XYZ file of C-alpha atoms in Angstrom:
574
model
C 0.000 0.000 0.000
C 0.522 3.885 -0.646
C 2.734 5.480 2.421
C 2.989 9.288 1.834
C 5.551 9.425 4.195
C 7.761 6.051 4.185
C 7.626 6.667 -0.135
C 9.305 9.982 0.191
C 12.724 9.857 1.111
C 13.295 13.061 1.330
C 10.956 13.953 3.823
C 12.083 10.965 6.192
C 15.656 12.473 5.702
C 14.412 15.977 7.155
C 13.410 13.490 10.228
C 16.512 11.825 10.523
C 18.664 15.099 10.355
C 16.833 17.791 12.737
C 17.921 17.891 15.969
C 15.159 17.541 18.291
C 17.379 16.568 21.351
C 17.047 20.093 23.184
C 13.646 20.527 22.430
C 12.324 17.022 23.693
C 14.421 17.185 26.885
C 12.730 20.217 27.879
C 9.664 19.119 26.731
C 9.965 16.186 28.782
C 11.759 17.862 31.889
C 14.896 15.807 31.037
C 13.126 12.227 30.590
C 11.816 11.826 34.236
C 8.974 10.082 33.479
C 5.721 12.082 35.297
C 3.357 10.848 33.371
C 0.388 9.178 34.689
C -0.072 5.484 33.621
C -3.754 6.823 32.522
C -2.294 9.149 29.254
C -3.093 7.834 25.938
C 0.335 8.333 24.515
C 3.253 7.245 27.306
C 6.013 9.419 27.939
C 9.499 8.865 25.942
C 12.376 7.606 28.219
C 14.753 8.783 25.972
C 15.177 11.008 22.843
C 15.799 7.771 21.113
C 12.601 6.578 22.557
C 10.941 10.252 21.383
C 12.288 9.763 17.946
C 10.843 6.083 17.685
C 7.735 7.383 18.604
C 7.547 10.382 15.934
C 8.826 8.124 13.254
C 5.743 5.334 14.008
C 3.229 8.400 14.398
C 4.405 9.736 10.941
C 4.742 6.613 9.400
C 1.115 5.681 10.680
C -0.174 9.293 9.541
C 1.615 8.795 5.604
C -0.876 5.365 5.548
C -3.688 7.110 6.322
C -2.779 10.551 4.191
C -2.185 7.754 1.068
C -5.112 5.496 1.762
C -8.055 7.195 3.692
C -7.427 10.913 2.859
C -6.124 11.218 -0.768
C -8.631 9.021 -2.499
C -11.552 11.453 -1.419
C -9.625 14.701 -2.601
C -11.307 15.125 -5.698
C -14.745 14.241 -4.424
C -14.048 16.966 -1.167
C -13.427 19.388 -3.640
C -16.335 18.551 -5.985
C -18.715 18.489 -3.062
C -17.665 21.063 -1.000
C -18.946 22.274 2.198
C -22.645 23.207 2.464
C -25.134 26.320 4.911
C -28.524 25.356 5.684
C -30.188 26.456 8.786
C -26.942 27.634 9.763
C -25.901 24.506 9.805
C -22.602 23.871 8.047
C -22.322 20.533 6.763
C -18.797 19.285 5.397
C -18.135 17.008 3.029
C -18.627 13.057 2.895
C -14.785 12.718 2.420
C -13.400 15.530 4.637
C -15.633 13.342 7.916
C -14.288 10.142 6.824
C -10.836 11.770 6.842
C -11.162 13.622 10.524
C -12.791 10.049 11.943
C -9.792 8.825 10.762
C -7.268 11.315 12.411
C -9.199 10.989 15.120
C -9.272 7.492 16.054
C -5.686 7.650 15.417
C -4.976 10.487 18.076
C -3.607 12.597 15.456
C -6.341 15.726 16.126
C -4.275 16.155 19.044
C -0.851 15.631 17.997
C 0.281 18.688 19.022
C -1.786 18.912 22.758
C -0.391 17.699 26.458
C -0.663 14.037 26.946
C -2.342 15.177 30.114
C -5.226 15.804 28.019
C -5.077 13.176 25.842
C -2.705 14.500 23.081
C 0.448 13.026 21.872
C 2.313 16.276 22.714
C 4.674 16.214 19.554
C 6.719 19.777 19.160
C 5.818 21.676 16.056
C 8.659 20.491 14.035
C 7.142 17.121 13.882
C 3.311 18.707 13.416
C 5.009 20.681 10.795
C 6.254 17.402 8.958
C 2.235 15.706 9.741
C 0.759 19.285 7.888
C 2.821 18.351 5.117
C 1.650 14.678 5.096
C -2.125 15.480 5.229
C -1.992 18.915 3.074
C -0.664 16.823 0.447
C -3.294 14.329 0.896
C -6.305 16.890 0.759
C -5.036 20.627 1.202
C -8.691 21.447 2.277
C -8.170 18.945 5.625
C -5.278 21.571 6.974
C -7.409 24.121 8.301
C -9.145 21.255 10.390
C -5.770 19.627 11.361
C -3.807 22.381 11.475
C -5.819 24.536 14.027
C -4.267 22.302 16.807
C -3.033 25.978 18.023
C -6.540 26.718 19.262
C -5.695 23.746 22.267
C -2.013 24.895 22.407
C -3.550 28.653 23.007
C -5.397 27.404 25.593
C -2.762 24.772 27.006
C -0.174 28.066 27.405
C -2.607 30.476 28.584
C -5.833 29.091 29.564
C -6.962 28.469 33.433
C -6.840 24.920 34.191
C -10.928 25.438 34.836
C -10.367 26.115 30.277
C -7.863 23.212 30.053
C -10.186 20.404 31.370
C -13.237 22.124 29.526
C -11.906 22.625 26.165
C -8.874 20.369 25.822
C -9.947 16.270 26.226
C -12.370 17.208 23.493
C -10.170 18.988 21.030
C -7.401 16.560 21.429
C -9.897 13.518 20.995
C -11.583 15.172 17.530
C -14.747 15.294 19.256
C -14.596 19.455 19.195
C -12.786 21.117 16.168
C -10.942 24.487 16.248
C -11.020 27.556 14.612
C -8.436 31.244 15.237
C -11.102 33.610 14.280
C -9.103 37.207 13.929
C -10.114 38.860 10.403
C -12.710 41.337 10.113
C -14.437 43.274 6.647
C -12.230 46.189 8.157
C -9.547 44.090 9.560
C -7.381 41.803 7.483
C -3.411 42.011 8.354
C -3.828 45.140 9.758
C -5.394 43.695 13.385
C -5.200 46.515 15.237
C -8.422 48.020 13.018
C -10.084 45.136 14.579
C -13.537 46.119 15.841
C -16.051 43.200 17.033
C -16.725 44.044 20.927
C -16.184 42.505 24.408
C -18.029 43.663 27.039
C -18.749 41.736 30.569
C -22.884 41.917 31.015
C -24.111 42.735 34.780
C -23.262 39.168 35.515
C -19.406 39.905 34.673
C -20.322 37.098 32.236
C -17.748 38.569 29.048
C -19.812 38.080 25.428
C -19.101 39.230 22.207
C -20.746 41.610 19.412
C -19.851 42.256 15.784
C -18.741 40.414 12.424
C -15.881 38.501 11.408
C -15.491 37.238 8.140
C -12.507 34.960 5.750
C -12.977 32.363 9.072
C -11.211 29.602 7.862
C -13.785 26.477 9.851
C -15.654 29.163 11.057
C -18.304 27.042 11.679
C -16.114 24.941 14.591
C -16.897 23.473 18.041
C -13.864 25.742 19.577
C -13.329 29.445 18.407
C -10.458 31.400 19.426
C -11.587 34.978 19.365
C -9.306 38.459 18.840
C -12.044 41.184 19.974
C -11.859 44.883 21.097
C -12.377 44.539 25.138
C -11.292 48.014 26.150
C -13.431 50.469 23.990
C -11.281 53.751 24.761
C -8.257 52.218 23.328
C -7.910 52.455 19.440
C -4.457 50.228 18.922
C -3.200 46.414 19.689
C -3.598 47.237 23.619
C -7.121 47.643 23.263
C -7.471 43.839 22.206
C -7.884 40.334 24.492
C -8.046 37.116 23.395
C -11.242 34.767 23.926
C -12.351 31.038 23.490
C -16.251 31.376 22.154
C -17.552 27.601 22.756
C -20.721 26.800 19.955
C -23.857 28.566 20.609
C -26.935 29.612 19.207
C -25.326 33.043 19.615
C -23.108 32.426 17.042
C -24.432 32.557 13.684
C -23.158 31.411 10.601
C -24.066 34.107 8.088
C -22.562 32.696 4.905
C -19.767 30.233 3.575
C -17.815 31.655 0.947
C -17.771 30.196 -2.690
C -13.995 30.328 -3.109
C -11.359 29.360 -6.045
C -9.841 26.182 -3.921
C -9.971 24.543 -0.644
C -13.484 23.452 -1.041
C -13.652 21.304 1.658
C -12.792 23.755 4.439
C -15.560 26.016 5.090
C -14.596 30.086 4.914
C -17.589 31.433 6.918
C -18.758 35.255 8.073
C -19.496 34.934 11.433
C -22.137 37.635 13.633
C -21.591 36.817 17.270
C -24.737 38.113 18.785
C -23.868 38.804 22.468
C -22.729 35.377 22.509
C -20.937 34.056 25.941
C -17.212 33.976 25.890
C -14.321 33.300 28.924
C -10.786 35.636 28.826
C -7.875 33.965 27.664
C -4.611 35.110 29.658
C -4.309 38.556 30.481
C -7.082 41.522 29.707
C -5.203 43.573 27.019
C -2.610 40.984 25.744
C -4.599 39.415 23.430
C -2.517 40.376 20.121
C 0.837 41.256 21.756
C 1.438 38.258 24.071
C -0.619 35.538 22.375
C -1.901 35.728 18.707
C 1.247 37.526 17.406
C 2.717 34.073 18.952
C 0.535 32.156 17.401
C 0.726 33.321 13.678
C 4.250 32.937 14.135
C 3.513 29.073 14.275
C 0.554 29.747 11.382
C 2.762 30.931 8.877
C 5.047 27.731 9.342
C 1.801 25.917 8.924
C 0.761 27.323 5.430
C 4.717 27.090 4.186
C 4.044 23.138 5.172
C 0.995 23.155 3.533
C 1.883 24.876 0.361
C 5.433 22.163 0.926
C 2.653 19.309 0.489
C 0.825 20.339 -2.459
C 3.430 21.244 -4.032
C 5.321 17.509 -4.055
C 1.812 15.839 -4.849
C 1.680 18.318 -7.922
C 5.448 17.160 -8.807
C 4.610 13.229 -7.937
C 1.690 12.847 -10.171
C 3.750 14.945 -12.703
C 6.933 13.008 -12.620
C 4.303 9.649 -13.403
C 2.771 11.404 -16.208
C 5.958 12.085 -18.023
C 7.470 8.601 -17.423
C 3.800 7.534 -19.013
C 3.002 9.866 -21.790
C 4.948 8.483 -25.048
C 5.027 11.162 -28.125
C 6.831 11.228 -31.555
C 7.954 7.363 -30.041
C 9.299 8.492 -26.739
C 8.462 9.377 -23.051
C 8.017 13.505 -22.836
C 10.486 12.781 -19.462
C 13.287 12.058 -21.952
C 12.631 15.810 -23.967
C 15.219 18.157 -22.199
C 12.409 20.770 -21.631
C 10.438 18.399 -19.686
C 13.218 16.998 -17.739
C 14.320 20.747 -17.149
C 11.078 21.456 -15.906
C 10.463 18.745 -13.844
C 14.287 19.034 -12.271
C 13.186 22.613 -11.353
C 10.303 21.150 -9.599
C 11.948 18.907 -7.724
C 14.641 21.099 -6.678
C 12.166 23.990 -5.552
C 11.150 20.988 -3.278
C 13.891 19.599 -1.621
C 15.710 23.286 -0.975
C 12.196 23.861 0.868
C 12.153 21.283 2.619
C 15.308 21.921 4.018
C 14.415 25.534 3.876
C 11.670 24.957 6.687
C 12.780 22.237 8.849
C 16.281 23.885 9.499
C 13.529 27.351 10.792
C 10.835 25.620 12.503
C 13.179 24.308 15.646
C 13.926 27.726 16.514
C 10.256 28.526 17.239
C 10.326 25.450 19.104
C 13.372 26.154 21.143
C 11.969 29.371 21.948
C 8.248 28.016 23.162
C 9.656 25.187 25.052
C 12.789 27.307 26.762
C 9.669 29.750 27.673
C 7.561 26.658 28.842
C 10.052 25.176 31.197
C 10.404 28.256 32.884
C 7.552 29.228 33.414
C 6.774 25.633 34.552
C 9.549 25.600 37.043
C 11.384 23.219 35.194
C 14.599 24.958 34.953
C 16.964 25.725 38.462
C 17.316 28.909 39.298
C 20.932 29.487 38.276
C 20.360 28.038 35.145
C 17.086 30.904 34.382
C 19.596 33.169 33.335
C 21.368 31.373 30.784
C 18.068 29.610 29.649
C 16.647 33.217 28.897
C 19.620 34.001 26.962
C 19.157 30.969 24.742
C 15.286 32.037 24.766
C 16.457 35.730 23.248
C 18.417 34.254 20.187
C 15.832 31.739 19.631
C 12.806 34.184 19.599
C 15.070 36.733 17.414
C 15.862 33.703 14.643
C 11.935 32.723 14.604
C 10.567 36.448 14.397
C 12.507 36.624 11.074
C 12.242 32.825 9.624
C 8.399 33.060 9.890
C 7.659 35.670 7.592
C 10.746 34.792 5.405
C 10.330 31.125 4.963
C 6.396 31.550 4.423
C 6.715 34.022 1.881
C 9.587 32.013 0.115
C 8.327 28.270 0.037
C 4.793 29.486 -0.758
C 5.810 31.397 -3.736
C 7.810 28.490 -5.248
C 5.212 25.445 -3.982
C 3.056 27.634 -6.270
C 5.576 27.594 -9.277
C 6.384 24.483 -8.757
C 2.054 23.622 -9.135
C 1.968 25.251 -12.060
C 4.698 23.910 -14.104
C 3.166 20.905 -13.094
C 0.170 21.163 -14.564
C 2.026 22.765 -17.885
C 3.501 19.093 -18.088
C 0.031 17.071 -18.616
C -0.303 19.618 -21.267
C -4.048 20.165 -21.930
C -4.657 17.409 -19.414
C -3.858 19.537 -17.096
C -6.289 21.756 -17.543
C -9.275 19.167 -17.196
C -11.217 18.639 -13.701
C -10.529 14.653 -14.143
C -7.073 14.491 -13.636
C -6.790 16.839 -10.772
C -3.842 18.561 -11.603
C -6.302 21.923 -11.919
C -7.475 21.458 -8.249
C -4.134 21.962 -6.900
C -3.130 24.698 -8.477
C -6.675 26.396 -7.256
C -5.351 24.966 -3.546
C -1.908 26.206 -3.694
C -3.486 29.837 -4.759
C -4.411 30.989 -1.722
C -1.033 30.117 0.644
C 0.484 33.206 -1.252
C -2.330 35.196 0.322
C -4.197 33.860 3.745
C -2.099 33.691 7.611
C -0.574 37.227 5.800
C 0.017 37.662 1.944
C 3.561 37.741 0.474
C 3.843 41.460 0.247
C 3.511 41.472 4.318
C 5.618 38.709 4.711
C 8.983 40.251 2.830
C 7.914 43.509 4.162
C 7.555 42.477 8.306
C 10.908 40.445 7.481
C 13.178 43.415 5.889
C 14.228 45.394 9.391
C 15.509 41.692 10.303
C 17.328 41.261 6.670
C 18.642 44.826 6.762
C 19.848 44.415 10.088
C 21.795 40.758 9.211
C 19.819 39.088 12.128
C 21.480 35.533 10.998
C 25.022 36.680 10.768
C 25.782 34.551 13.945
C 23.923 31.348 12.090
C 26.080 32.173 8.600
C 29.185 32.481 11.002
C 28.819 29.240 12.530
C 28.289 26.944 9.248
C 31.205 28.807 7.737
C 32.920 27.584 10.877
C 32.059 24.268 10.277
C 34.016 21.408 8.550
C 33.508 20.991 4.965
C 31.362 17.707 3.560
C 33.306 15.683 1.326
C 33.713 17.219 -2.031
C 31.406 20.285 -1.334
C 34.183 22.728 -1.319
C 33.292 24.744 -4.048
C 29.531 24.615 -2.724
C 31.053 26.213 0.371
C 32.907 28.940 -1.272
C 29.870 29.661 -3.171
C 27.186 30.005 -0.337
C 30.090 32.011 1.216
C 30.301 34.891 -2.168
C 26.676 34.863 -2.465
C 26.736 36.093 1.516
C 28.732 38.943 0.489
C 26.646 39.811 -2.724
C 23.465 40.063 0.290
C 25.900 42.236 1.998
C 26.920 44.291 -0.656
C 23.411 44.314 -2.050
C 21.963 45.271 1.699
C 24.239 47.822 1.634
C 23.759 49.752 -1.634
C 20.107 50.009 -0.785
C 21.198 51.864 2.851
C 23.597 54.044 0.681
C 19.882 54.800 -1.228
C 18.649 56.497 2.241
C 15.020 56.114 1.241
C 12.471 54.077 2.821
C 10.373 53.562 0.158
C 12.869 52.137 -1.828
C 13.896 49.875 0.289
C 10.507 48.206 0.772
C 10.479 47.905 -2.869
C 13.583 46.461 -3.089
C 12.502 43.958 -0.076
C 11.296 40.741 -2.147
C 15.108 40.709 -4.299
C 16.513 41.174 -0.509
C 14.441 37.752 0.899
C 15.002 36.046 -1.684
C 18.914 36.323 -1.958
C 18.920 36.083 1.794
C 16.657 33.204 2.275
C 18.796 31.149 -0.363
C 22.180 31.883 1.473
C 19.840 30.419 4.720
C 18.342 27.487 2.701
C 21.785 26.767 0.790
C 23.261 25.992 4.321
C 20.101 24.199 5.121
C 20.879 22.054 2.187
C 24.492 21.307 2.698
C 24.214 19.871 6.308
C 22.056 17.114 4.373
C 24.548 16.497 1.864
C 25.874 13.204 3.678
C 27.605 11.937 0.752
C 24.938 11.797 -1.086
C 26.254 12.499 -5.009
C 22.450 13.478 -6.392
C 21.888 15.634 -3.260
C 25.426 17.604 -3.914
C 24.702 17.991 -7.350
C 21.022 19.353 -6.520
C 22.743 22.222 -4.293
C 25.259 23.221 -6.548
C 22.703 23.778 -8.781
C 20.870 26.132 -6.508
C 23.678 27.707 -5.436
C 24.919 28.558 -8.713
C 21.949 29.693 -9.718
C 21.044 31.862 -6.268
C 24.168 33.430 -7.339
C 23.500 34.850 -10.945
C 19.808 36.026 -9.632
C 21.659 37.813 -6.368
C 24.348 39.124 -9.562
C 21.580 39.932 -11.438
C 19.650 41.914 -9.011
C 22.693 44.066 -7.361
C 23.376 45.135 -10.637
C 19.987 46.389 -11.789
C 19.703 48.023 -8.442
C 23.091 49.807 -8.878
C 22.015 50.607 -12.600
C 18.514 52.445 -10.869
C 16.356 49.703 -11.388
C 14.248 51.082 -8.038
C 15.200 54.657 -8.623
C 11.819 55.808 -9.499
C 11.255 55.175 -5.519
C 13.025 58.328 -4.399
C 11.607 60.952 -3.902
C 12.684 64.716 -4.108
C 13.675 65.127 -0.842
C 15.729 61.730 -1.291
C 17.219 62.825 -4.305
């Protein structure tokens, strides 16, 4: 049978070569074993243990992606999601998929085993998004929205923990992060939908939110205006909004892709809510947190579209014969397809090399906060905390906006390969270039994504990162690899620096995407290299992206020196 994740090679490399070991020991205090007898998933005794244990859960999770999930992606798509009464009703194949992930714990992969999740970090949910959002890209906003328990496992009372958390880890309750308003996309702080506690000092909510991906959840994690007299991001708290009759599904919108996830308006009419953490926190301490972890999501969705667009590609060439011979053996085909499955791989790489710093930072932040750490040690820890926290603020806008962008390439020279097969409903290639559309745009488009990363580019914030693999011994015959990640370092540098010489703002943001892209390939090139391992197809892969990385960072310095952006300054730049 089909294994999405034992068939890809790749992928189980990225799980073989991340190291998890500081992560899991402060995720398990160090391996002592305080687990109750009672949890569904036992605790690890060891990081080998741990790793056992994530390598059965993804193995287990690439059967069910293959052989549950994936045959019912066309059908999902075709049937949709339906309103009636209010009522959302998904489709046939989306329940048979979260039955599935449910009676296989994975709808709580991410939650405390004291609540009946497996308690995975989000590297490993990162590599399950990919597994399932290459299955059915419509299931990720059901799956993915794990956060909605972690929210609540991190800041909730433990009155909210044993209300909201058995459910959501068994798949009983489904979540849903409801933030955007008609008025209130990226830019949160216009958000306007009220809190206000009744006579009761019961807290409810007024007002209209809209683009909810699974609006129409059990769970709802709620961004709303609590403090009326305040206009910006400290005017806003955070909320879980249980199902009610006092929320009302107004509509579910009729989009381009992801047909089986429901994108619903919401009008909350008064209806009952309880504070999460801290009155007036609500976007600074916990939902700016939280899209950092989003945005890694929809990079590892886009990641598994993407390689099930190149898959059923790479089949279709080594099928389709014309003029007497396979279309894989025309160079343009090959090229193309080569592209695609470099785009892949450097992503890969690209993502899983990012992702543990978000999850050094949460869990460094959990075990103190836990009491977990000795007191001379809280010091040291919050140090480590720091870099961690300054690494992840950067990586999550930069790696979203960059593997998005080419997962959505990569679906569309796909589909150029099946030729005008591609552009039939039958073979499904069409479907998943509608999915991959909208990772560009939703969790924060791509413009907001380069743009919220450029202080962190301008300012070098991985120089320590570049320093250290520079430092580091040379794989076997990857010299001139090395030299070359090295050179296209200083054409960032020297590229970084000729837009400062510019003095202009606006020119800078303009020049933003050519500055994450050359700096996200001297990251990913890196990435790449550590992987090497001898491997003679993997070394010629990244020599290939280096060498190209260079000419486009080349390319670009040299139509910025020529004035390419010069239309950006203004007269009192000039």
């Amino acid at each position: 049978m089909a294994n999405l994740f034992s068939d890809n090679p790749d992928l189980a490399a990225q799980l073989d070569s991340v190291d998890l070991h500081d992560v899991v020991s402060l995720m398990e205090n160090d391996f002592q074993g305080n687990d109750s007898d009672d949890f569904v998933f036992p605790a690890p005794s060891s990081l080998d243990d741990a790793m056992e244990f994530f390598a059965a859960s993804l193995d287990l999770l690439g059967d069910i992606s293959a052989n549950v999930i994936a045959p019912h992606r066309q059908s999902v798509d075709r049937e949709g999601t339906k309103l009636e009464d209010g009522v959302v009703t998904y489709a046939e194949g989306t329940r048979i998929a979260v039955e599935a992930l449910s009676e296989s714990g994975f709808m709580g992969a991410m939650l405390p085993r004291a609540y009946g999740g497996a308690g995975v970090p989000a590297t490993i949910y990162m590599m399950m998004i990919e597994l399932v959002s290459r299955a059915d890209a419509s299931m990720m906003t059901l799956f993915g929205y794990q956060d909605v328990g972690e929210l609540i496992a991190r800041f909730g009372t433990d009155e909210q923990r044993q209300e909201f958390l058995p459910g959501l880890a068994s798949g009983d309750k489904i979540g849903s992060i409801v933030l955007s308003e008609p008025g209130a996309g990226s830019d949160l702080q216009a958000i306007k939908v009220k809190a206000f506690e009744d006579e009761n000092g019961q807290w409810r909510l007024n007002g209209t939110k809209h683009f909810i991906s699974n609006g129409c959840g059990d769970v709802l994690m709620v961004l709303a205006r609590s403090e009326p007299k305040i206009s910006n991001i400290f005017g806003l708290s955070l909320f879980v909004c249980p199902k009610s009759d006092a929320v009302k599904v107004i509509r579910v919108e009729d989009k381009m892709g992801l047909h089986g996830s429901p994108t619903c308006e919401l009008f909350f009419d008064d209806a009952p809510v309880q504070l999460v953490g801290k009155r007036k926190a609500g976007l600074t301490s916990y939902v700016l947190e939280n899209l950092a972890q989003a945005r890694f999501s929809v990079a590892a969705q886009a990641l598994g579209i993407a390689e099930e667009a190149y898959q059923r590609a790479l089949e279709y060439a080594n099928d389709r014969v014309q003029f007497g011979t396979k279309i894989i053996d025309f160079p343009a085909v090959r090229e193309l397809l080569d592209k695609m499955s470099l785009a892949i791989t450097s992503s890969r790489a690209l993502l899983y090399d990012s992702i543990i710093w978000l999850d050094r930072k949460v869990q460094i932040s959990e075990a103190i906060a836990h009491g977990r750490v000795a007191e001379d040690d809280i010091p040291a820890m919050k140090a480590r905390q720091r870099e961690a926290a300054k690494y992840s603020n950067l990586l999550s806008p930069l790696v979203k906006y960059a593997i998005t962008e080419q997962a959505q390439q990569v679906c569309i020279d796909a589909q150029q390969v099946f030729g005008g097969l591609g552009f039939i409903r039958d073979t499904g290639m069409e479907q998943l270039v509608r999915d991959v559309r909208i990772t560009t745009i939703y969790e924060g488009a791509s413009q907001v994504q380069v743009s919220a990363s450029l202080k962190f580019i301008m300012s070098d914030t991985l120089a320590d990162l570049f320093d250290a693999s520079e430092a580091l011994p040379c794989p076997d015959d990857c010299d001139d690899i090395r030299s070359m990640i090295i050179e296209n370092r200083r054409l960032y540098e020297q590229y970084r620096d000729a837009v400062s010489a510019k003095d202009s703002p606006q020119l800078a943001e303009a020049a933003a995407r050519d500055l994450a892209d050359i700096y996200s390939q001297v990251f990913g090139a890196w990435a790449q290299l550590r992987r090497v391992n001898g491997d003679a197809g993997r070394r010629a892969a990244l020599r290939r992206y280096v060498v190209e990385a260079q000419a486009f960072a080349t390319g670009r310095l040299n139509a910025l020196q020529n004035g390419s952006y010069d239309s950006w300054l203004n007269e009192s730049d000039t």
